[in-house]
Amino acid sequence: MKHTTKILIIVTMATLALSACSSRKFVRGYMADEKIISSIKPQVDTHDSVKGMLGSPSSVATFDNDSWYYFSKKSEQLAFFKEDITALDIIAVRFDTDGYVTSVDRYTLDDHN
């Protein structure tokens, strides 16, 4: 009976240890709808119309209000190891001094490396 109990305890502990090492996945930020992004038109849309379509930006340019950024990130983390970024999407909406969109740029993880 003692031998069976030891084996049962070892198997239980091994199962718990292995399940603790499962990967955790995270999704953070603004998840872009491609139809909405493609519907933003330069020299037609303004600060207000972009905010109505995309909501408030994740970040605004530091020295002016002419560039808005929408960030999203997908990542995985195994146990206590460093988090690995698997996908990165940045949408940069730029405005002229009159508040009209001049461009909509996309940046991904490939642009980061």
GROMACS .gro file of C-alpha atoms in nm:
model
  113
    1MET     CA    1   0.000   0.000   0.000
    2LYS     CA    2   0.285   0.239   0.078
    3HIS     CA    3   0.438   0.192  -0.268
    4THR     CA    4   0.105   0.268  -0.443
    5THR     CA    5   0.056   0.582  -0.236
    6LYS     CA    6   0.406   0.708  -0.325
    7ILE     CA    7   0.343   0.648  -0.696
    8LEU     CA    8   0.007   0.825  -0.675
    9ILE     CA    9   0.165   1.126  -0.502
   10ILE     CA   10   0.449   1.142  -0.759
   11VAL     CA   11   0.207   1.124  -1.053
   12THR     CA   12  -0.017   1.391  -0.898
   13MET     CA   13   0.277   1.624  -0.834
   14ALA     CA   14   0.412   1.570  -1.187
   15THR     CA   15   0.070   1.647  -1.334
   16LEU     CA   16   0.041   1.966  -1.129
   17ALA     CA   17   0.393   2.076  -1.223
   18LEU     CA   18   0.330   2.022  -1.594
   19SER     CA   19  -0.004   2.202  -1.588
   20ALA     CA   20   0.159   2.504  -1.420
   21CYS     CA   21   0.392   2.536  -1.720
   22SER     CA   22   0.118   2.589  -1.974
   23SER     CA   23   0.146   2.894  -2.194
   24ARG     CA   24  -0.067   3.201  -2.119
   25LYS     CA   25  -0.185   3.417  -2.410
   26PHE     CA   26  -0.259   3.788  -2.382
   27VAL     CA   27  -0.441   4.026  -2.617
   28ARG     CA   28  -0.413   4.394  -2.529
   29GLY     CA   29  -0.512   4.721  -2.690
   30TYR     CA   30  -0.728   4.831  -2.981
   31MET     CA   31  -0.833   4.545  -3.210
   32ALA     CA   32  -0.877   4.710  -3.550
   33ASP     CA   33  -1.171   4.644  -3.777
   34GLU     CA   34  -1.022   4.646  -4.128
   35LYS     CA   35  -1.340   4.784  -4.288
   36ILE     CA   36  -1.342   5.083  -4.055
   37ILE     CA   37  -0.969   5.151  -4.100
   38SER     CA   38  -1.000   5.140  -4.479
   39SER     CA   39  -1.299   5.375  -4.469
   40ILE     CA   40  -1.092   5.662  -4.321
   41LYS     CA   41  -1.033   5.905  -4.608
   42PRO     CA   42  -0.757   6.170  -4.624
   43GLN     CA   43  -0.881   6.529  -4.661
   44VAL     CA   44  -1.236   6.410  -4.582
   45ASP     CA   45  -1.229   6.278  -4.225
   46THR     CA   46  -1.146   6.495  -3.924
   47HIS     CA   47  -1.050   6.448  -3.558
   48ASP     CA   48  -1.417   6.411  -3.467
   49SER     CA   49  -1.504   6.159  -3.740
   50VAL     CA   50  -1.197   5.945  -3.664
   51LYS     CA   51  -1.279   5.950  -3.293
   52GLY     CA   52  -1.635   5.846  -3.383
   53MET     CA   53  -1.509   5.552  -3.590
   54LEU     CA   54  -1.214   5.432  -3.381
   55GLY     CA   55  -1.272   5.584  -3.040
   56SER     CA   56  -1.011   5.769  -2.838
   57PRO     CA   57  -0.653   5.695  -2.944
   58SER     CA   58  -0.418   5.484  -2.734
   59SER     CA   59  -0.166   5.765  -2.757
   60VAL     CA   60  -0.131   6.113  -2.906
   61ALA     CA   61   0.193   6.269  -3.034
   62THR     CA   62   0.386   6.435  -2.755
   63PHE     CA   63   0.437   6.780  -2.904
   64ASP     CA   64   0.123   6.824  -3.111
   65ASN     CA   65  -0.224   6.681  -3.155
   66ASP     CA   66  -0.161   6.593  -3.521
   67SER     CA   67  -0.075   6.223  -3.484
   68TRP     CA   68  -0.294   5.966  -3.315
   69TYR     CA   69  -0.184   5.608  -3.245
   70TYR     CA   70  -0.392   5.296  -3.184
   71PHE     CA   71  -0.192   5.001  -3.046
   72SER     CA   72  -0.266   4.631  -3.014
   73LYS     CA   73  -0.040   4.349  -2.902
   74LYS     CA   74  -0.069   3.972  -2.878
   75SER     CA   75   0.179   3.785  -2.664
   76GLU     CA   76   0.249   3.455  -2.490
   77GLN     CA   77   0.422   3.375  -2.164
   78LEU     CA   78   0.536   3.036  -2.041
   79ALA     CA   79   0.543   3.010  -1.661
   80PHE     CA   80   0.784   3.270  -1.522
   81PHE     CA   81   0.975   3.326  -1.847
   82LYS     CA   82   0.984   3.654  -2.040
   83GLU     CA   83   0.671   3.745  -2.235
   84ASP     CA   84   0.713   3.694  -2.613
   85ILE     CA   85   0.530   3.933  -2.846
   86THR     CA   86   0.365   3.732  -3.124
   87ALA     CA   87   0.182   4.015  -3.303
   88LEU     CA   88   0.200   4.392  -3.291
   89ASP     CA   89  -0.028   4.632  -3.479
   90ILE     CA   90   0.002   5.010  -3.469
   91ILE     CA   91  -0.233   5.235  -3.662
   92ALA     CA   92  -0.101   5.591  -3.701
   93VAL     CA   93  -0.357   5.851  -3.810
   94ARG     CA   94  -0.198   6.182  -3.904
   95PHE     CA   95  -0.381   6.514  -3.934
   96ASP     CA   96  -0.298   6.850  -4.091
   97THR     CA   97  -0.320   7.180  -3.902
   98ASP     CA   98  -0.689   7.217  -3.999
   99GLY     CA   99  -0.773   6.881  -3.837
  100TYR     CA  100  -0.820   6.677  -4.157
  101VAL     CA  101  -0.664   6.332  -4.201
  102THR     CA  102  -0.350   6.336  -4.416
  103SER     CA  103  -0.259   5.966  -4.388
  104VAL     CA  104  -0.334   5.638  -4.216
  105ASP     CA  105  -0.023   5.422  -4.169
  106ARG     CA  106   0.008   5.067  -4.038
  107TYR     CA  107   0.305   4.920  -3.855
  108THR     CA  108   0.348   4.556  -3.753
  109LEU     CA  109   0.598   4.346  -3.562
  110ASP     CA  110   0.800   4.310  -3.884
  111ASP     CA  111   0.852   4.688  -3.888
  112HIS     CA  112   0.980   4.674  -3.529
  113ASN     CA  113   1.268   4.434  -3.601
   0.00000   0.00000   0.00000
